[in-house]
PDB file of C-alpha atoms in Angstrom:
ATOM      1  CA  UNK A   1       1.051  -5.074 -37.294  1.00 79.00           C
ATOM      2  CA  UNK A   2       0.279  -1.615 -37.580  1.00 92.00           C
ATOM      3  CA  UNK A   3      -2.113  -0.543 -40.484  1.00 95.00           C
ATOM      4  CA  UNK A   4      -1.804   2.412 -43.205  1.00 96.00           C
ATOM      5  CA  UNK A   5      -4.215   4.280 -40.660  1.00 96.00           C
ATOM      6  CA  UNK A   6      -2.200   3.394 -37.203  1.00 96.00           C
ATOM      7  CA  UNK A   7       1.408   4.690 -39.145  1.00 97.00           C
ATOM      8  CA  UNK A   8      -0.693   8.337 -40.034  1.00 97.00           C
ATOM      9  CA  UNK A   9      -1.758   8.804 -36.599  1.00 97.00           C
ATOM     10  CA  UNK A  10       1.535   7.970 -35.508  1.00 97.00           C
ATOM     11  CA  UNK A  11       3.266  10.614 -37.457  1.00 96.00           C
ATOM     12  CA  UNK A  12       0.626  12.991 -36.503  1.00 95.00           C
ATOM     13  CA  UNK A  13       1.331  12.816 -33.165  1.00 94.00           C
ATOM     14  CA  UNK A  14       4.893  12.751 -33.545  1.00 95.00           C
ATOM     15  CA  UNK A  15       4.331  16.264 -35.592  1.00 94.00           C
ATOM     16  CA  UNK A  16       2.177  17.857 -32.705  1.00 92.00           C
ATOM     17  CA  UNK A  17       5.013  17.226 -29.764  1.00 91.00           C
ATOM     18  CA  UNK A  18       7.278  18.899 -32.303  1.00 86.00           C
ATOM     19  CA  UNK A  19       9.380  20.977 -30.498  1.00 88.00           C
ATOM     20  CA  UNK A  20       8.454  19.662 -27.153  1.00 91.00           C
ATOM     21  CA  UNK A  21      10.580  16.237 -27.895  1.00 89.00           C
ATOM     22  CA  UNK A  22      13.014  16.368 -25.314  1.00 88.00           C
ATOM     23  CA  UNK A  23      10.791  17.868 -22.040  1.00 93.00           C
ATOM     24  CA  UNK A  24       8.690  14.925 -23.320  1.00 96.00           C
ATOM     25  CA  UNK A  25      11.468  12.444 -22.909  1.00 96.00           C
ATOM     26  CA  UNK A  26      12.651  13.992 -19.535  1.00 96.00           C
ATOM     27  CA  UNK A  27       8.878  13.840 -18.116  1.00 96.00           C
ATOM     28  CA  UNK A  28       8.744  10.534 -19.075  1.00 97.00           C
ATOM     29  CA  UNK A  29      11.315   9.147 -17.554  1.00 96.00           C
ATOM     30  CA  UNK A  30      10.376  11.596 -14.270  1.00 96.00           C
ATOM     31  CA  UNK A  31       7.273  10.026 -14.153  1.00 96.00           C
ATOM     32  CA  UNK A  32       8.435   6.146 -14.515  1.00 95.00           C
ATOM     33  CA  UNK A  33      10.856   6.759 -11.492  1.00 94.00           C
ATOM     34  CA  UNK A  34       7.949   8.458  -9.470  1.00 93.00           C
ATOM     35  CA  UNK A  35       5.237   5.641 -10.399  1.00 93.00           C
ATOM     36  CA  UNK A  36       7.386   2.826 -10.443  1.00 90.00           C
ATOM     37  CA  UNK A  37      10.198   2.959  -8.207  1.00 87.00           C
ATOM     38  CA  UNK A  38      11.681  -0.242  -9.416  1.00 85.00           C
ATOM     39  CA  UNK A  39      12.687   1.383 -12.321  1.00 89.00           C
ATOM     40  CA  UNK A  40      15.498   3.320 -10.541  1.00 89.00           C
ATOM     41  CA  UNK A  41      17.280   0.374 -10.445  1.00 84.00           C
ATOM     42  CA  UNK A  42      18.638   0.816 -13.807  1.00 85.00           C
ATOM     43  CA  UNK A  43      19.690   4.000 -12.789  1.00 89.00           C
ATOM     44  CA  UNK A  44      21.806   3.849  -9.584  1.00 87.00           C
ATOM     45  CA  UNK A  45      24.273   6.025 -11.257  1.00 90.00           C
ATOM     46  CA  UNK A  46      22.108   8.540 -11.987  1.00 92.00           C
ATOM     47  CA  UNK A  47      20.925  11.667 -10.459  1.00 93.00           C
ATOM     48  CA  UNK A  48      17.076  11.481 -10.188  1.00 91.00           C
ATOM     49  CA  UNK A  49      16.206  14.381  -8.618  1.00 91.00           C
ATOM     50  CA  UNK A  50      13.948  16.914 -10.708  1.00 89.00           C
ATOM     51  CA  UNK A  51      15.076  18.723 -13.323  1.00 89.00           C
ATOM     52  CA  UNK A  52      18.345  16.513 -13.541  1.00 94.00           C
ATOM     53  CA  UNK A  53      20.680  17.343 -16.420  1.00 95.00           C
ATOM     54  CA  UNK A  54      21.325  13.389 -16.867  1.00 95.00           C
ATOM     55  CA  UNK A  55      17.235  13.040 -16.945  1.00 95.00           C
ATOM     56  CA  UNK A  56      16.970  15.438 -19.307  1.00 95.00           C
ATOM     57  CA  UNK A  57      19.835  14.212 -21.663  1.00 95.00           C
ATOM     58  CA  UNK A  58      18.945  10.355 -20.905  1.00 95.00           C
ATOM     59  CA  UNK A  59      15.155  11.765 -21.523  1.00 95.00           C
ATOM     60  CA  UNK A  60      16.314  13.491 -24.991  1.00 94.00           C
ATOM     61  CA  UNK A  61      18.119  10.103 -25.890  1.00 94.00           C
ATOM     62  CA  UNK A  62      14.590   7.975 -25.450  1.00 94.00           C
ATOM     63  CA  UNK A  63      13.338  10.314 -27.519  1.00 95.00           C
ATOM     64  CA  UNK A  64      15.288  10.534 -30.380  1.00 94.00           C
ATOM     65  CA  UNK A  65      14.905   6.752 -30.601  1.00 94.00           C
ATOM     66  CA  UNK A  66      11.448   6.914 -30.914  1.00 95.00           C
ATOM     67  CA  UNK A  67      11.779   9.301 -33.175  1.00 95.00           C
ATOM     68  CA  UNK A  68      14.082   6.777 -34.986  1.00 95.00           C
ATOM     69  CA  UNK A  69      11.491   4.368 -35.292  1.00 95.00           C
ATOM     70  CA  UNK A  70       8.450   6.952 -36.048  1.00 96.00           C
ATOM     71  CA  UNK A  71      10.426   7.363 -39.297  1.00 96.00           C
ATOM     72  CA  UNK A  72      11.268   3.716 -39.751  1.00 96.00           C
ATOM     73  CA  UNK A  73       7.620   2.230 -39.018  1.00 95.00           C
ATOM     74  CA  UNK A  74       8.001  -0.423 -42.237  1.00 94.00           C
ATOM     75  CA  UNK A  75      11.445  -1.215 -40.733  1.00 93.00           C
ATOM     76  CA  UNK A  76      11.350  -1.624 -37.089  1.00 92.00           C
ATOM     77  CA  UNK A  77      13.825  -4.521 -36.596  1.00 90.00           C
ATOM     78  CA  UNK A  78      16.727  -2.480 -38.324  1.00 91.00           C
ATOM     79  CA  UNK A  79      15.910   0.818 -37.062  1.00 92.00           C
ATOM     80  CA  UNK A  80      16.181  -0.651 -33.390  1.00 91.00           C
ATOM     81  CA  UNK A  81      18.817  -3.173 -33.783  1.00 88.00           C
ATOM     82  CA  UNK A  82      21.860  -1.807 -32.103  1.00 87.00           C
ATOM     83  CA  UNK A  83      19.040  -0.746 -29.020  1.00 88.00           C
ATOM     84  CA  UNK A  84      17.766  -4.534 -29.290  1.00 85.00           C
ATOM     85  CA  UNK A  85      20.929  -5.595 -28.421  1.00 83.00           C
ATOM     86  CA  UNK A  86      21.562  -3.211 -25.418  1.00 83.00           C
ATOM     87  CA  UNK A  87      17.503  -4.102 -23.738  1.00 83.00           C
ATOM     88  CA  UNK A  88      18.727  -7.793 -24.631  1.00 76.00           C
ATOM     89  CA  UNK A  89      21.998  -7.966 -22.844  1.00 74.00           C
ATOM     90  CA  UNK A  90      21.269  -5.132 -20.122  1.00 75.00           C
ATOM     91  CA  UNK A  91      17.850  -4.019 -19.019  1.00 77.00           C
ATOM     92  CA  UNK A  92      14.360  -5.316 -18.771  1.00 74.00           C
ATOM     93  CA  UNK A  93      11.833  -4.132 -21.274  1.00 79.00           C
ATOM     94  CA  UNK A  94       8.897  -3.957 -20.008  1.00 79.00           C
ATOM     95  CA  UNK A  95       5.601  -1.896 -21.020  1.00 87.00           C
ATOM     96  CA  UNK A  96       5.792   0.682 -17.362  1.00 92.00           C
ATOM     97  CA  UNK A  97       7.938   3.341 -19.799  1.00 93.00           C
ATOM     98  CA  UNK A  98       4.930   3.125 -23.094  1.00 94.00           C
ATOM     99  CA  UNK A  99       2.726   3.547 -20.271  1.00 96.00           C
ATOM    100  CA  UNK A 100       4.526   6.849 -19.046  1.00 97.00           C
ATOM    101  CA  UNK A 101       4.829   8.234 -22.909  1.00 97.00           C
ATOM    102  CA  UNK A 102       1.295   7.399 -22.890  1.00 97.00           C
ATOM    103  CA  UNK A 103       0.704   9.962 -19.853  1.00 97.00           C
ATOM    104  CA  UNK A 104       2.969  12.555 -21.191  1.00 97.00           C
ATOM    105  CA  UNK A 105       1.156  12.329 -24.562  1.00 97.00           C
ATOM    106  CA  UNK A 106      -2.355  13.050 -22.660  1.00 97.00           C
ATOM    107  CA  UNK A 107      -1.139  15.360 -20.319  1.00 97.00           C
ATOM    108  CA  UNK A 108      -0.003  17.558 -23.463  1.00 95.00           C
ATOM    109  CA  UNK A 109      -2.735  16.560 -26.221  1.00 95.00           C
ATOM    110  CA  UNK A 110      -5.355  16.291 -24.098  1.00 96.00           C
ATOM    111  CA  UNK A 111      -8.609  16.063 -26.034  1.00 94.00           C
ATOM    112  CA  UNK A 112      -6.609  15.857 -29.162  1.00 95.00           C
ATOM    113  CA  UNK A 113      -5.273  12.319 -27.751  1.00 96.00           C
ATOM    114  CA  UNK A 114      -8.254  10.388 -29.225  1.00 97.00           C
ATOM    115  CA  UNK A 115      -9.520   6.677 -28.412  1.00 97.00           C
ATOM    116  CA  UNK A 116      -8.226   6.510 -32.116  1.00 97.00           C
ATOM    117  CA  UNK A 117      -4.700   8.015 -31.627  1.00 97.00           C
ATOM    118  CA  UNK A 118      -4.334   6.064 -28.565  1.00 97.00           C
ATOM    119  CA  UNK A 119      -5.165   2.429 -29.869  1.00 97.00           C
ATOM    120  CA  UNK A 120      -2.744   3.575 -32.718  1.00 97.00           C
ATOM    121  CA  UNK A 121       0.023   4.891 -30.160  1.00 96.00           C
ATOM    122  CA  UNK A 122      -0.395   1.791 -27.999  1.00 96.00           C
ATOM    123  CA  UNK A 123       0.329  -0.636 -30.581  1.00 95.00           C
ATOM    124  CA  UNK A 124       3.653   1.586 -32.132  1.00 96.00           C
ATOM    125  CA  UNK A 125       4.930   1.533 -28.322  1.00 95.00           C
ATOM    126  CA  UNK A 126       3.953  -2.813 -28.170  1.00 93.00           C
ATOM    127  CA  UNK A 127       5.568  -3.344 -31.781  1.00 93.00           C
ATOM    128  CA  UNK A 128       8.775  -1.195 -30.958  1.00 93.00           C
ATOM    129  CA  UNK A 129       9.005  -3.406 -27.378  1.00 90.00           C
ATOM    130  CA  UNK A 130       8.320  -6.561 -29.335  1.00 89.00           C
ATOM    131  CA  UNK A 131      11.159  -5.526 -31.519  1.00 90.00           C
ATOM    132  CA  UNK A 132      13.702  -4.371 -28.327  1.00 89.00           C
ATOM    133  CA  UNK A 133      12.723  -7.985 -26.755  1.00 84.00           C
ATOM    134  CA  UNK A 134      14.107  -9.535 -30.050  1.00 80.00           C
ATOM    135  CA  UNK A 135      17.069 -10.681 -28.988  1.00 72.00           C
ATOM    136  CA  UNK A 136      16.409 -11.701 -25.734  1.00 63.00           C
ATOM    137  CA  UNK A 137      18.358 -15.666 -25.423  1.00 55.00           C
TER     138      UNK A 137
ATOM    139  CA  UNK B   1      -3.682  -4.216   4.108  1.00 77.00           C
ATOM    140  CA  UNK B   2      -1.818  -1.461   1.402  1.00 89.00           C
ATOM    141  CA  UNK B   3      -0.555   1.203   3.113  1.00 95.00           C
ATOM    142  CA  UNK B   4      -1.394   4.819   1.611  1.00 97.00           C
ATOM    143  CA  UNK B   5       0.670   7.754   3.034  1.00 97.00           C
ATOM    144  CA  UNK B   6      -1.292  11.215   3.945  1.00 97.00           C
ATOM    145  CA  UNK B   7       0.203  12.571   0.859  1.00 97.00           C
ATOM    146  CA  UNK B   8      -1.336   9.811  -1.430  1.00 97.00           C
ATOM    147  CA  UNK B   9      -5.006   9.886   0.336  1.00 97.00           C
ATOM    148  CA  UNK B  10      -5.031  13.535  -0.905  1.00 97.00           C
ATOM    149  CA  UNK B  11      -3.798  13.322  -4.346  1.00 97.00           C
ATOM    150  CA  UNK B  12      -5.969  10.280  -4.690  1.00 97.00           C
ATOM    151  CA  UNK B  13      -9.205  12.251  -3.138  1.00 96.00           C
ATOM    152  CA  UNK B  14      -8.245  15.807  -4.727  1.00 96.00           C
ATOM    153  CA  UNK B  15      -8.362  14.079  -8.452  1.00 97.00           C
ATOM    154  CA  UNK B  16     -11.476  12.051  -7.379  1.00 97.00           C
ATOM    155  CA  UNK B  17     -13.457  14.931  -6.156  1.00 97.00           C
ATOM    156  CA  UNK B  18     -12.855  16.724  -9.766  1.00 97.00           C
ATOM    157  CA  UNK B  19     -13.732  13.419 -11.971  1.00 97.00           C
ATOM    158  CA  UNK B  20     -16.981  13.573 -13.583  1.00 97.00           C
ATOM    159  CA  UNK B  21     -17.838   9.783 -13.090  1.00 97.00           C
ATOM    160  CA  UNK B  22     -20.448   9.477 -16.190  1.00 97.00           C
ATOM    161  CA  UNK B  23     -17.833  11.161 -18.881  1.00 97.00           C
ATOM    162  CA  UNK B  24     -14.712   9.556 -17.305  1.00 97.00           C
ATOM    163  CA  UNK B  25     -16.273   6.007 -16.728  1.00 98.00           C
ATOM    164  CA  UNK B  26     -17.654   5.974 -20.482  1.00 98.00           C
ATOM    165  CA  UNK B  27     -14.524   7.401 -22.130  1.00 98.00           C
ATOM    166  CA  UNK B  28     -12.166   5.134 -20.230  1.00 98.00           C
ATOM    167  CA  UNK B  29     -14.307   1.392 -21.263  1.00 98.00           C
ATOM    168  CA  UNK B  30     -14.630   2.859 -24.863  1.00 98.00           C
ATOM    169  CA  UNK B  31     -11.039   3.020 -25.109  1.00 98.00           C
ATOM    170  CA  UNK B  32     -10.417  -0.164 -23.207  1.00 97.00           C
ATOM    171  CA  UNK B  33     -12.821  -1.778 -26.419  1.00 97.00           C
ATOM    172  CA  UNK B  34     -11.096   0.363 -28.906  1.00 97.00           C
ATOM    173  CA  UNK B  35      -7.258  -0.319 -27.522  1.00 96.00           C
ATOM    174  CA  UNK B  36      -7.434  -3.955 -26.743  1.00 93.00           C
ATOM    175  CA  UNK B  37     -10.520  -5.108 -29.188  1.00 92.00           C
ATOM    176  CA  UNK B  38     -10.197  -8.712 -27.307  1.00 89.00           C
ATOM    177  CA  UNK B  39     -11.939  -6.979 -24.311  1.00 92.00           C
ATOM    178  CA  UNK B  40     -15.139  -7.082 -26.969  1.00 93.00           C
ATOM    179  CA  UNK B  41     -15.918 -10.706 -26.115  1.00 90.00           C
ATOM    180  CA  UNK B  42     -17.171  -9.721 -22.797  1.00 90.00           C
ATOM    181  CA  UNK B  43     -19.338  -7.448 -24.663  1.00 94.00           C
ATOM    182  CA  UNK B  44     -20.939  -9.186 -27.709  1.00 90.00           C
ATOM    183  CA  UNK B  45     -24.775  -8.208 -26.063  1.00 94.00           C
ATOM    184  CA  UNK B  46     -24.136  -4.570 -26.496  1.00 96.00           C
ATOM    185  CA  UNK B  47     -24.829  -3.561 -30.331  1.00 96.00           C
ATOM    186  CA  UNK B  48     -22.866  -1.740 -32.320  1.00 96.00           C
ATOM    187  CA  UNK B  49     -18.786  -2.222 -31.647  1.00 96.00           C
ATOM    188  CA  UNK B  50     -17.793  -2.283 -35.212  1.00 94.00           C
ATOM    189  CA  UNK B  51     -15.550   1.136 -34.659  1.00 95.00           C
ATOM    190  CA  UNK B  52     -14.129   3.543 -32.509  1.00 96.00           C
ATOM    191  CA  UNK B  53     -16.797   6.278 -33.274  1.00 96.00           C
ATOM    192  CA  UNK B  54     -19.673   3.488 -32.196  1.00 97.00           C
ATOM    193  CA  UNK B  55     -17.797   2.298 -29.270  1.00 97.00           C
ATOM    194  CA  UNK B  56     -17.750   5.850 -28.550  1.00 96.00           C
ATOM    195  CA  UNK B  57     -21.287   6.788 -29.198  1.00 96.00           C
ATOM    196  CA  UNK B  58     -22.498   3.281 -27.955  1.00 97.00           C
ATOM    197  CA  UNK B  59     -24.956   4.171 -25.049  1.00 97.00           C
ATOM    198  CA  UNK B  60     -24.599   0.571 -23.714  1.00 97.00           C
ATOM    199  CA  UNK B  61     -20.736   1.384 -23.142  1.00 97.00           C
ATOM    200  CA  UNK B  62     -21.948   4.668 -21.883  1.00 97.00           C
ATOM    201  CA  UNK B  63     -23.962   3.260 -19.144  1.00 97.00           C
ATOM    202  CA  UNK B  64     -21.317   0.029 -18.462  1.00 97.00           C
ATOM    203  CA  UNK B  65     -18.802   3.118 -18.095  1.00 97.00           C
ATOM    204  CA  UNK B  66     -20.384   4.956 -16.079  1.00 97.00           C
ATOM    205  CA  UNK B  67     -21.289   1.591 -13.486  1.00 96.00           C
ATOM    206  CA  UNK B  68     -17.802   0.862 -13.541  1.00 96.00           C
ATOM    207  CA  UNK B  69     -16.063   3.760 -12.508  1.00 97.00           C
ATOM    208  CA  UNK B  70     -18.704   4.469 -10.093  1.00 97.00           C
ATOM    209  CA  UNK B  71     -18.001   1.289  -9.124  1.00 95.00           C
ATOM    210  CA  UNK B  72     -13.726   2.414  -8.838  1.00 94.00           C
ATOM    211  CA  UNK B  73     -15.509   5.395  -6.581  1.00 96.00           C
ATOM    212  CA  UNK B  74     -15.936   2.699  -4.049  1.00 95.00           C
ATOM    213  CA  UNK B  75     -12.367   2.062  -3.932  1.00 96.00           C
ATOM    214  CA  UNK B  76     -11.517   5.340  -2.688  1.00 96.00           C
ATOM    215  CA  UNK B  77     -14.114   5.877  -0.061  1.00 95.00           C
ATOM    216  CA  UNK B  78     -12.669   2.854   1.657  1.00 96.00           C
ATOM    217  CA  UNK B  79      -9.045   3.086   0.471  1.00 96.00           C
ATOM    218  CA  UNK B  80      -7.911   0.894   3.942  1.00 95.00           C
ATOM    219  CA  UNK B  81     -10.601  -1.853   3.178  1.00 96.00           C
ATOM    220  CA  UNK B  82      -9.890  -2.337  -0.895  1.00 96.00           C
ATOM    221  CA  UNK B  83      -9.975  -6.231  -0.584  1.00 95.00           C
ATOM    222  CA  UNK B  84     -13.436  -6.486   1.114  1.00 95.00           C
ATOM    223  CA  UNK B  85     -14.550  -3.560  -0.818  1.00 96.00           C
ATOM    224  CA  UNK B  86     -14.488  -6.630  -3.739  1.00 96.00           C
ATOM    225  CA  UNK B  87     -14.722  -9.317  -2.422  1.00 96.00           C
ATOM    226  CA  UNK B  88     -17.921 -10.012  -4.218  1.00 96.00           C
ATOM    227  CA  UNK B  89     -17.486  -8.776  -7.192  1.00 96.00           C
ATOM    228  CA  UNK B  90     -14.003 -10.665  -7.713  1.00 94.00           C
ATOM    229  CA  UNK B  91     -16.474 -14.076  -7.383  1.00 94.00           C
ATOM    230  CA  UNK B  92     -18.831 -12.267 -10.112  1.00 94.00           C
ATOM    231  CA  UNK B  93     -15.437 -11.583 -12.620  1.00 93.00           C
ATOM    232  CA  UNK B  94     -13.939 -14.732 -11.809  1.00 89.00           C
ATOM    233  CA  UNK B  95     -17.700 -17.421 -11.775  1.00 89.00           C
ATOM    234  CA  UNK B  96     -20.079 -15.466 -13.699  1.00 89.00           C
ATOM    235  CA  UNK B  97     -17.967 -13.334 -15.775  1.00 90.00           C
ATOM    236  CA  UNK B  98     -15.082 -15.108 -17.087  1.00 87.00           C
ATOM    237  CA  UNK B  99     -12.691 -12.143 -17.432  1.00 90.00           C
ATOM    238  CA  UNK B 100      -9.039 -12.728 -17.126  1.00 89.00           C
ATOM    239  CA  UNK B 101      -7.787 -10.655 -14.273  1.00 90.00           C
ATOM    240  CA  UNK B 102      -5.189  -9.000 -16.741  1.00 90.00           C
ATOM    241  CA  UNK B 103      -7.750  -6.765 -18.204  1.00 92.00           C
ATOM    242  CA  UNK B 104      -8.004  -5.219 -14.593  1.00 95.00           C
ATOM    243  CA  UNK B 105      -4.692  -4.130 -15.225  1.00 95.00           C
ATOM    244  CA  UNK B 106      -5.022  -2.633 -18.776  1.00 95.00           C
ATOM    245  CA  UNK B 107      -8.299  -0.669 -17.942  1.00 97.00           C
ATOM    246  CA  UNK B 108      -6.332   0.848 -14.628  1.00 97.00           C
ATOM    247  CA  UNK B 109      -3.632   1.918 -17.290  1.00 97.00           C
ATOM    248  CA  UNK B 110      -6.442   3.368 -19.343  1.00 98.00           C
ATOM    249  CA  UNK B 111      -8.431   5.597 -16.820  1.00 98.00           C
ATOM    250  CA  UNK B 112      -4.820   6.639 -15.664  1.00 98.00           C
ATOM    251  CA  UNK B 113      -4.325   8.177 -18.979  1.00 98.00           C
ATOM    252  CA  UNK B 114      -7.708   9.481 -19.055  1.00 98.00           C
ATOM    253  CA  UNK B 115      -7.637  11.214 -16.398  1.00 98.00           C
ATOM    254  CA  UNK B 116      -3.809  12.968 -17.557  1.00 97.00           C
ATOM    255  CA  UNK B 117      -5.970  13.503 -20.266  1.00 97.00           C
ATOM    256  CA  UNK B 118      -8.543  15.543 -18.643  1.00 96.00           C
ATOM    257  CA  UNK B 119      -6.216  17.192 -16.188  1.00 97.00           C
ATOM    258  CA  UNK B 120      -2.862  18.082 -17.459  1.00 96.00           C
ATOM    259  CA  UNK B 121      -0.195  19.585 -15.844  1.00 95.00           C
ATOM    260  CA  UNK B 122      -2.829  18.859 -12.706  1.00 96.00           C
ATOM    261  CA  UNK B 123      -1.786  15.553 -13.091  1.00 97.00           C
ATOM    262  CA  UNK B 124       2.115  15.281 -11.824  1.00 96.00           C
ATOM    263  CA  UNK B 125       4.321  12.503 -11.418  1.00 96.00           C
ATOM    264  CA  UNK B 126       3.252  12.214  -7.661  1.00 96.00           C
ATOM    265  CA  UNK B 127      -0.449  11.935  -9.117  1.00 97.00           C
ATOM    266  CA  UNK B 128       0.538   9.389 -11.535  1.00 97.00           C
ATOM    267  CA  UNK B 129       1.828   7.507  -8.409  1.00 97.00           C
ATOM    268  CA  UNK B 130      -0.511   7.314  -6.325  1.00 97.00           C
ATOM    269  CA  UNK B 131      -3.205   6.614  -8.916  1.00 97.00           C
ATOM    270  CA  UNK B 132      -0.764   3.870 -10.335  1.00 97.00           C
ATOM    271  CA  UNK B 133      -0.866   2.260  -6.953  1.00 97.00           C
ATOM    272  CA  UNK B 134      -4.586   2.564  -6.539  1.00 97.00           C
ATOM    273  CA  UNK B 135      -5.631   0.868  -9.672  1.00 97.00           C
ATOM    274  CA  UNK B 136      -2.929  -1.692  -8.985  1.00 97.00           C
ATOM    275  CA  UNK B 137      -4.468  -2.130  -5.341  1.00 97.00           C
ATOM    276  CA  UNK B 138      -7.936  -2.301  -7.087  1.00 97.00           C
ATOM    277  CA  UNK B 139      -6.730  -4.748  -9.811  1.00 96.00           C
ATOM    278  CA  UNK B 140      -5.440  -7.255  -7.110  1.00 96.00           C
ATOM    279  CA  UNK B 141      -8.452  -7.414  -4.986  1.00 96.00           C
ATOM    280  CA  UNK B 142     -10.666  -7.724  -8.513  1.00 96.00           C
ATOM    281  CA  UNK B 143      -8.713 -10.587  -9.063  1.00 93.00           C
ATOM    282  CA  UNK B 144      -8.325 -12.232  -5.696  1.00 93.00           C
ATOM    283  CA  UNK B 145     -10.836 -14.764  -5.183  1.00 90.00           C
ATOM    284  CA  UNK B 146      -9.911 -16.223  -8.855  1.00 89.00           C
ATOM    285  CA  UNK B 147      -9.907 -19.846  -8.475  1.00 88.00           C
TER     286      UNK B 147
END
């Protein structure tokens, strides 16, 4: 799915958030529950409010998965199995978080989040859902 | 009728009034061509598409751009009238056209993150709301009078 050329880009942008892995995470997830409020509903147990230490952590989690599969591109399936398993059995995936990522990833690359890098972005965040779906019935 | 709160109206207007239409409208169809090549086919009059940097630098998509996002601008002079606001050109999509209503949807989700892209940290969550809703809002009435 993803060519020689999509994985660089990939990795390149995973390099430029560098350090900034987990406010990503946390502003992604702050700005799914603020854009689509029927995402909340997989968090009634959380608190939501700004700056929440179980954002941040959950956000820091999200993160480190992606970061999982970043490093796993030729191996998606067994990078994200045990996650398959828990989007199978216990959420809904569904593309409203890529879309988010996608935000934070503009907000903080701005000009340096090309057509290019974005095309190459969208389809990581489509093969990784594709791959969370798997086990769906 | 959508309902937009006080708060929306001005996060909606305050982005608007900063958006340069021609750059925005351009950038945002270029990367609907680039991120979801099937959206080509509606395009196979315009030239060169063969790569990002001529879908880019394709004056055609320049122009197209720049009519459709001027087109959005309707949209939010008559946020409380969305649904007549396109009325006609939901026949033109839907008889003329041919264009499955999802690509509404993706484009909305592209000038979204064009716009983070151009603003930044002056684009917030509550931004990102309220612009989510308005492209959704603008989606549905494109693809209303589908039949």
């Amino acid at each position: 799915m993803l060519t020689a050329e999509d994985k660089k880009l990939v990795q390149q942008v995973w390099e430029k958030i560098g350090g900034r892995q987990e406010e990503a995470g946390a502003e992604t997830l702050e700005r799914m529950f603020a854009a689509y409020p029927q995402t909340k509903t997989y968090f009634p147990h959380f608190d939501l409010h700004h700056g929440s230490d179980q954002i941040r952590g959950h956000g820091k989690k999200v993160v480190a998965a992606l970061g999982t599969a970043v490093k796993n591109l030729d191996n998606l399936s067994q990078a994200l199995s045990e996650l398959s398993n828990l989007h199978a059995y216990n959420l809904r995936v569904d593309p409203l978080l890529a879309q988010c990522f996608q935000v934070v990833l503009a907000v903080h690359l701005g000009k340096d989040y090309t057509p290019e890098v974005h095309a190459a972005f969208d389809k990581f965040m489509s093969a990784v859902a594709a791959v969370l779906s798997e086990k769906y019935r | 009728m959508v309902h937009w709160s006080a708060e929306e109206k001005q996060l909606i207007s305050s982005v608007w009034g900063k958006v340069n239409v021609e750059e925005c409208g351009a950038e945002a169809l270029a990367r609907l061509l680039i991120v979801y090549p099937w959206t080509q086919r509606f395009f196979s009059n315009f030239g060169n598409l063969s790569s990002p940097t001529a879908i880019i630098g394709n004056p055609r998509v320049r122009a197209h751009g720049k009519k459709v996002l001027t087109s959005f601008g309707e949209a939010v002079k008559n946020l409380d009238n969305i649904k007549g606001t396109f009325s006609k050109l939901s026949e033109l999509h839907c008889d003329k056209l041919h264009v499955d209503p999802e690509n509404f949807r993706l484009l909305g989700d592209i000038l979204v993150i064009v716009l983070a892209s151009h603003f930044g940290r002056d684009f917030p969550p509550a931004c990102q709301f309220a612009w989510q809703k308005l492209v959704g809002v603008v989606a549905h009435a494109l693809a209303r009078k589908y039949h």
